[in-house]
Amino acid sequence: MATTLATLREIRHAQRADGPAAMLGIGTANPTNYVLQEEFPDYYFRVTNKEHLTDLKDTFKKLCRIAGLEKRFFHHTEQLLNANPAFVQGTPTALDARLEGRGRQPPPRP
């Protein structure tokens, strides 16, 4: 039994770091493009060309008010979505179009 406790202590000691703890950094990685939450329903229905669905838009506005967010952050812009209508479709070809638009290289690290 004593050897088991000694072994457990050795394992725990080996898993701990020596020296003081250090905080390396605190920050956020929010994209630069954002839409205010109160403007988001209008933006969403405009970008998806669904402005004729007013009953859904009213319901969506209520949901956005309840969410309690101030901003919605995006990696895309409205100009990019207008130039590439396949991005807003929910089809497998839309995913292919988005991946092509991204390019072969991974996104840059901040």
Short mmCIF file of N, CA and C in Angstrom, two decimals:
data_model
loop_
_atom_site.label_atom_id
_atom_site.label_comp_id
_atom_site.label_asym_id
_atom_site.label_seq_id
_atom_site.Cartn_x
_atom_site.Cartn_y
_atom_site.Cartn_z
N MET A 1 0.82 -1.19 0.00
CA MET A 1 0.00 0.00 0.00
C MET A 1 0.86 1.25 0.00
N ALA A 2 1.97 1.22 0.75
CA ALA A 2 2.85 2.39 0.83
C ALA A 2 3.49 2.69 -0.52
N THR A 3 3.83 1.65 -1.27
CA THR A 3 4.45 1.88 -2.57
C THR A 3 3.43 2.48 -3.55
N THR A 4 2.17 2.10 -3.39
CA THR A 4 1.13 2.66 -4.26
C THR A 4 0.98 4.15 -4.01
N LEU A 5 0.97 4.56 -2.72
CA LEU A 5 0.86 5.98 -2.40
C LEU A 5 2.08 6.74 -2.90
N ALA A 6 3.25 6.12 -2.74
CA ALA A 6 4.47 6.78 -3.22
C ALA A 6 4.43 6.94 -4.73
N THR A 7 3.94 5.93 -5.42
CA THR A 7 3.84 5.99 -6.87
C THR A 7 2.86 7.07 -7.30
N LEU A 8 1.72 7.15 -6.61
CA LEU A 8 0.73 8.19 -6.93
C LEU A 8 1.31 9.58 -6.70
N ARG A 9 2.05 9.75 -5.61
CA ARG A 9 2.67 11.06 -5.33
C ARG A 9 3.68 11.42 -6.42
N GLU A 10 4.45 10.44 -6.86
CA GLU A 10 5.43 10.69 -7.90
C GLU A 10 4.75 11.09 -9.22
N ILE A 11 3.66 10.41 -9.53
CA ILE A 11 2.93 10.73 -10.76
C ILE A 11 2.37 12.14 -10.69
N ARG A 12 1.73 12.47 -9.57
CA ARG A 12 1.15 13.81 -9.41
C ARG A 12 2.23 14.89 -9.44
N HIS A 13 3.36 14.61 -8.81
CA HIS A 13 4.45 15.59 -8.80
C HIS A 13 5.00 15.79 -10.21
N ALA A 14 5.10 14.71 -10.97
CA ALA A 14 5.61 14.81 -12.33
C ALA A 14 4.66 15.59 -13.24
N GLN A 15 3.37 15.56 -12.95
CA GLN A 15 2.39 16.26 -13.78
C GLN A 15 2.30 17.74 -13.46
N ARG A 16 2.85 18.16 -12.34
CA ARG A 16 2.78 19.58 -11.95
C ARG A 16 3.96 20.34 -12.53
N ALA A 17 3.72 21.59 -12.81
CA ALA A 17 4.79 22.45 -13.32
C ALA A 17 5.59 23.00 -12.16
N ASP A 18 6.84 23.25 -12.39
CA ASP A 18 7.68 23.88 -11.38
C ASP A 18 7.77 25.37 -11.69
N GLY A 19 7.72 26.18 -10.67
CA GLY A 19 7.83 27.62 -10.85
C GLY A 19 6.48 28.31 -10.79
N PRO A 20 6.52 29.64 -10.81
CA PRO A 20 5.27 30.39 -10.70
C PRO A 20 4.43 30.30 -11.98
N ALA A 21 3.14 30.39 -11.81
CA ALA A 21 2.24 30.38 -12.96
C ALA A 21 2.29 31.74 -13.64
N ALA A 22 2.12 31.75 -14.94
CA ALA A 22 2.15 33.01 -15.69
C ALA A 22 0.96 33.07 -16.64
N MET A 23 0.36 34.23 -16.73
CA MET A 23 -0.72 34.44 -17.68
C MET A 23 -0.08 34.96 -18.95
N LEU A 24 -0.31 34.26 -20.05
CA LEU A 24 0.33 34.64 -21.30
C LEU A 24 -0.39 35.77 -22.01
N GLY A 25 -1.70 35.83 -21.89
CA GLY A 25 -2.42 36.92 -22.54
C GLY A 25 -3.92 36.72 -22.49
N ILE A 26 -4.60 37.82 -22.54
CA ILE A 26 -6.06 37.80 -22.59
C ILE A 26 -6.46 38.66 -23.77
N GLY A 27 -7.40 38.20 -24.54
CA GLY A 27 -7.86 39.02 -25.67
C GLY A 27 -9.06 38.39 -26.33
N THR A 28 -9.52 39.04 -27.36
CA THR A 28 -10.63 38.51 -28.14
C THR A 28 -10.18 38.39 -29.58
N ALA A 29 -10.82 37.53 -30.29
CA ALA A 29 -10.50 37.33 -31.70
C ALA A 29 -11.74 37.59 -32.54
N ASN A 30 -12.35 38.72 -32.34
CA ASN A 30 -13.55 39.06 -33.09
C ASN A 30 -13.18 39.61 -34.46
N PRO A 31 -13.91 39.19 -35.50
CA PRO A 31 -13.67 39.76 -36.83
C PRO A 31 -14.00 41.25 -36.85
N THR A 32 -13.48 41.93 -37.84
CA THR A 32 -13.70 43.37 -37.93
C THR A 32 -15.09 43.72 -38.43
N ASN A 33 -15.74 42.82 -39.15
CA ASN A 33 -17.08 43.09 -39.68
C ASN A 33 -18.13 42.71 -38.65
N TYR A 34 -19.04 43.63 -38.40
CA TYR A 34 -20.12 43.33 -37.47
C TYR A 34 -21.38 44.07 -37.87
N VAL A 35 -22.50 43.57 -37.38
CA VAL A 35 -23.81 44.19 -37.57
C VAL A 35 -24.41 44.35 -36.19
N LEU A 36 -24.96 45.52 -35.91
CA LEU A 36 -25.63 45.72 -34.63
C LEU A 36 -26.84 44.79 -34.54
N GLN A 37 -27.10 44.29 -33.36
CA GLN A 37 -28.17 43.32 -33.17
C GLN A 37 -29.52 43.87 -33.60
N GLU A 38 -29.77 45.15 -33.34
CA GLU A 38 -31.07 45.72 -33.69
C GLU A 38 -31.24 45.85 -35.20
N GLU A 39 -30.14 45.89 -35.95
CA GLU A 39 -30.19 45.97 -37.41
C GLU A 39 -30.06 44.60 -38.08
N PHE A 40 -29.77 43.57 -37.31
CA PHE A 40 -29.49 42.25 -37.88
C PHE A 40 -30.67 41.64 -38.63
N PRO A 41 -31.92 41.70 -38.13
CA PRO A 41 -33.02 41.12 -38.91
C PRO A 41 -33.16 41.74 -40.30
N ASP A 42 -33.06 43.06 -40.38
CA ASP A 42 -33.14 43.72 -41.69
C ASP A 42 -31.98 43.29 -42.59
N TYR A 43 -30.79 43.23 -42.02
CA TYR A 43 -29.61 42.80 -42.77
C TYR A 43 -29.79 41.37 -43.28
N TYR A 44 -30.21 40.48 -42.40
CA TYR A 44 -30.33 39.06 -42.77
C TYR A 44 -31.34 38.86 -43.89
N PHE A 45 -32.52 39.47 -43.76
CA PHE A 45 -33.54 39.28 -44.78
C PHE A 45 -33.17 39.99 -46.08
N ARG A 46 -32.41 41.06 -46.02
CA ARG A 46 -31.95 41.75 -47.23
C ARG A 46 -30.92 40.90 -47.96
N VAL A 47 -29.97 40.34 -47.23
CA VAL A 47 -28.90 39.55 -47.84
C VAL A 47 -29.43 38.26 -48.44
N THR A 48 -30.40 37.64 -47.78
CA THR A 48 -30.93 36.37 -48.27
C THR A 48 -32.09 36.55 -49.25
N ASN A 49 -32.40 37.80 -49.60
CA ASN A 49 -33.50 38.11 -50.54
C ASN A 49 -34.83 37.53 -50.08
N LYS A 50 -35.12 37.65 -48.80
CA LYS A 50 -36.37 37.13 -48.22
C LYS A 50 -37.18 38.25 -47.57
N GLU A 51 -37.04 39.47 -48.07
CA GLU A 51 -37.73 40.60 -47.45
C GLU A 51 -39.25 40.51 -47.57
N HIS A 52 -39.75 39.68 -48.45
CA HIS A 52 -41.20 39.53 -48.60
C HIS A 52 -41.82 38.70 -47.46
N LEU A 53 -41.02 38.03 -46.66
CA LEU A 53 -41.53 37.22 -45.55
C LEU A 53 -41.63 38.07 -44.28
N THR A 54 -42.58 38.99 -44.26
CA THR A 54 -42.67 39.96 -43.17
C THR A 54 -43.07 39.32 -41.84
N ASP A 55 -43.91 38.27 -41.88
CA ASP A 55 -44.30 37.63 -40.61
C ASP A 55 -43.11 36.96 -39.94
N LEU A 56 -42.26 36.31 -40.72
CA LEU A 56 -41.04 35.70 -40.16
C LEU A 56 -40.07 36.77 -39.69
N LYS A 57 -40.02 37.87 -40.40
CA LYS A 57 -39.12 38.96 -40.02
C LYS A 57 -39.51 39.54 -38.67
N ASP A 58 -40.80 39.70 -38.43
CA ASP A 58 -41.26 40.21 -37.14
C ASP A 58 -40.90 39.25 -36.01
N THR A 59 -41.09 37.96 -36.24
CA THR A 59 -40.73 36.96 -35.24
C THR A 59 -39.23 36.97 -34.98
N PHE A 60 -38.46 37.09 -36.05
CA PHE A 60 -37.01 37.12 -35.92
C PHE A 60 -36.55 38.36 -35.15
N LYS A 61 -37.22 39.49 -35.35
CA LYS A 61 -36.88 40.70 -34.60
C LYS A 61 -37.11 40.49 -33.11
N LYS A 62 -38.19 39.81 -32.76
CA LYS A 62 -38.46 39.52 -31.35
C LYS A 62 -37.36 38.63 -30.77
N LEU A 63 -36.96 37.62 -31.52
CA LEU A 63 -35.90 36.73 -31.05
C LEU A 63 -34.58 37.48 -30.87
N CYS A 64 -34.29 38.39 -31.76
CA CYS A 64 -33.04 39.16 -31.65
C CYS A 64 -33.08 40.08 -30.43
N ARG A 65 -34.24 40.63 -30.11
CA ARG A 65 -34.35 41.48 -28.91
C ARG A 65 -34.13 40.65 -27.66
N ILE A 66 -34.65 39.43 -27.64
CA ILE A 66 -34.54 38.56 -26.48
C ILE A 66 -33.10 38.06 -26.29
N ALA A 67 -32.35 37.93 -27.38
CA ALA A 67 -31.00 37.34 -27.32
C ALA A 67 -30.06 38.11 -26.40
N GLY A 68 -30.22 39.41 -26.30
CA GLY A 68 -29.38 40.20 -25.40
C GLY A 68 -27.99 40.48 -25.92
N LEU A 69 -27.77 40.34 -27.21
CA LEU A 69 -26.47 40.65 -27.81
C LEU A 69 -26.46 42.08 -28.30
N GLU A 70 -25.27 42.65 -28.39
CA GLU A 70 -25.15 44.00 -28.94
C GLU A 70 -24.72 43.98 -30.40
N LYS A 71 -23.79 43.07 -30.73
CA LYS A 71 -23.24 43.00 -32.08
C LYS A 71 -23.19 41.55 -32.54
N ARG A 72 -23.26 41.37 -33.85
CA ARG A 72 -23.03 40.06 -34.46
C ARG A 72 -21.80 40.22 -35.36
N PHE A 73 -20.81 39.39 -35.14
CA PHE A 73 -19.55 39.48 -35.88
C PHE A 73 -19.54 38.49 -37.04
N PHE A 74 -18.98 38.93 -38.18
CA PHE A 74 -18.92 38.10 -39.38
C PHE A 74 -17.53 38.19 -40.01
N HIS A 75 -17.17 37.13 -40.73
CA HIS A 75 -15.94 37.15 -41.52
C HIS A 75 -16.22 37.65 -42.93
N HIS A 76 -17.48 37.69 -43.32
CA HIS A 76 -17.84 38.13 -44.67
C HIS A 76 -18.48 39.51 -44.62
N THR A 77 -18.53 40.14 -45.77
CA THR A 77 -19.19 41.44 -45.89
C THR A 77 -20.42 41.28 -46.77
N GLU A 78 -21.26 42.28 -46.75
CA GLU A 78 -22.46 42.24 -47.59
C GLU A 78 -22.09 42.25 -49.06
N GLN A 79 -21.02 42.97 -49.42
CA GLN A 79 -20.57 43.01 -50.81
C GLN A 79 -20.12 41.63 -51.27
N LEU A 80 -19.44 40.90 -50.42
CA LEU A 80 -18.99 39.55 -50.76
C LEU A 80 -20.19 38.62 -50.97
N LEU A 81 -21.19 38.73 -50.12
CA LEU A 81 -22.38 37.90 -50.27
C LEU A 81 -23.17 38.26 -51.52
N ASN A 82 -23.24 39.54 -51.85
CA ASN A 82 -23.94 39.96 -53.07
C ASN A 82 -23.19 39.51 -54.32
N ALA A 83 -21.88 39.50 -54.27
CA ALA A 83 -21.08 39.08 -55.41
C ALA A 83 -21.10 37.56 -55.60
N ASN A 84 -21.35 36.81 -54.53
CA ASN A 84 -21.37 35.35 -54.58
C ASN A 84 -22.68 34.83 -53.99
N PRO A 85 -23.75 34.82 -54.77
CA PRO A 85 -25.05 34.40 -54.22
C PRO A 85 -25.08 32.95 -53.75
N ALA A 86 -24.14 32.13 -54.20
CA ALA A 86 -24.11 30.73 -53.76
C ALA A 86 -23.76 30.61 -52.28
N PHE A 87 -23.15 31.65 -51.70
CA PHE A 87 -22.76 31.59 -50.29
C PHE A 87 -23.96 31.48 -49.37
N VAL A 88 -25.08 32.08 -49.73
CA VAL A 88 -26.24 32.11 -48.84
C VAL A 88 -27.18 30.93 -49.05
N GLN A 89 -26.95 30.13 -50.06
CA GLN A 89 -27.79 28.96 -50.27
C GLN A 89 -27.37 27.85 -49.32
N GLY A 90 -28.32 27.03 -48.94
CA GLY A 90 -28.02 25.94 -48.02
C GLY A 90 -27.79 24.62 -48.73
N THR A 91 -27.09 24.64 -49.84
CA THR A 91 -26.86 23.43 -50.63
C THR A 91 -25.39 23.02 -50.54
N PRO A 92 -25.09 21.77 -50.88
CA PRO A 92 -23.69 21.33 -50.87
C PRO A 92 -22.81 22.13 -51.83
N THR A 93 -23.37 22.62 -52.94
CA THR A 93 -22.57 23.43 -53.86
C THR A 93 -22.19 24.76 -53.22
N ALA A 94 -23.03 25.25 -52.28
CA ALA A 94 -22.70 26.49 -51.58
C ALA A 94 -21.46 26.30 -50.73
N LEU A 95 -21.33 25.14 -50.11
CA LEU A 95 -20.13 24.87 -49.31
C LEU A 95 -18.90 24.84 -50.20
N ASP A 96 -19.02 24.22 -51.37
CA ASP A 96 -17.90 24.19 -52.31
C ASP A 96 -17.50 25.61 -52.73
N ALA A 97 -18.50 26.46 -52.98
CA ALA A 97 -18.22 27.84 -53.39
C ALA A 97 -17.52 28.60 -52.27
N ARG A 98 -17.95 28.38 -51.03
CA ARG A 98 -17.31 29.07 -49.90
C ARG A 98 -15.87 28.61 -49.72
N LEU A 99 -15.64 27.31 -49.89
CA LEU A 99 -14.27 26.80 -49.75
C LEU A 99 -13.37 27.29 -50.87
N GLU A 100 -13.92 27.41 -52.09
CA GLU A 100 -13.15 27.97 -53.19
C GLU A 100 -12.79 29.42 -52.94
N GLY A 101 -13.73 30.17 -52.40
CA GLY A 101 -13.50 31.58 -52.11
C GLY A 101 -12.44 31.78 -51.05
N ARG A 102 -12.31 30.80 -50.18
CA ARG A 102 -11.31 30.89 -49.12
C ARG A 102 -9.91 30.73 -49.67
N GLY A 103 -9.77 29.95 -50.72
CA GLY A 103 -8.45 29.73 -51.31
C GLY A 103 -7.81 28.48 -50.75
N ARG A 104 -6.61 28.21 -51.20
CA ARG A 104 -5.90 27.01 -50.79
C ARG A 104 -5.16 27.18 -49.46
N GLN A 105 -4.85 28.40 -49.11
CA GLN A 105 -4.07 28.64 -47.90
C GLN A 105 -4.99 28.77 -46.69
N PRO A 106 -4.51 28.36 -45.53
CA PRO A 106 -5.31 28.56 -44.32
C PRO A 106 -5.41 30.04 -43.99
N PRO A 107 -6.43 30.45 -43.25
CA PRO A 107 -6.55 31.87 -42.91
C PRO A 107 -5.37 32.32 -42.06
N PRO A 108 -4.99 33.59 -42.18
CA PRO A 108 -3.84 34.08 -41.40
C PRO A 108 -4.16 34.08 -39.92
N ARG A 109 -3.15 33.82 -39.13
CA ARG A 109 -3.32 33.83 -37.67
C ARG A 109 -3.11 35.24 -37.17
N PRO A 110 -3.96 35.65 -36.24
CA PRO A 110 -3.81 37.01 -35.71
C PRO A 110 -2.58 37.17 -34.85
#
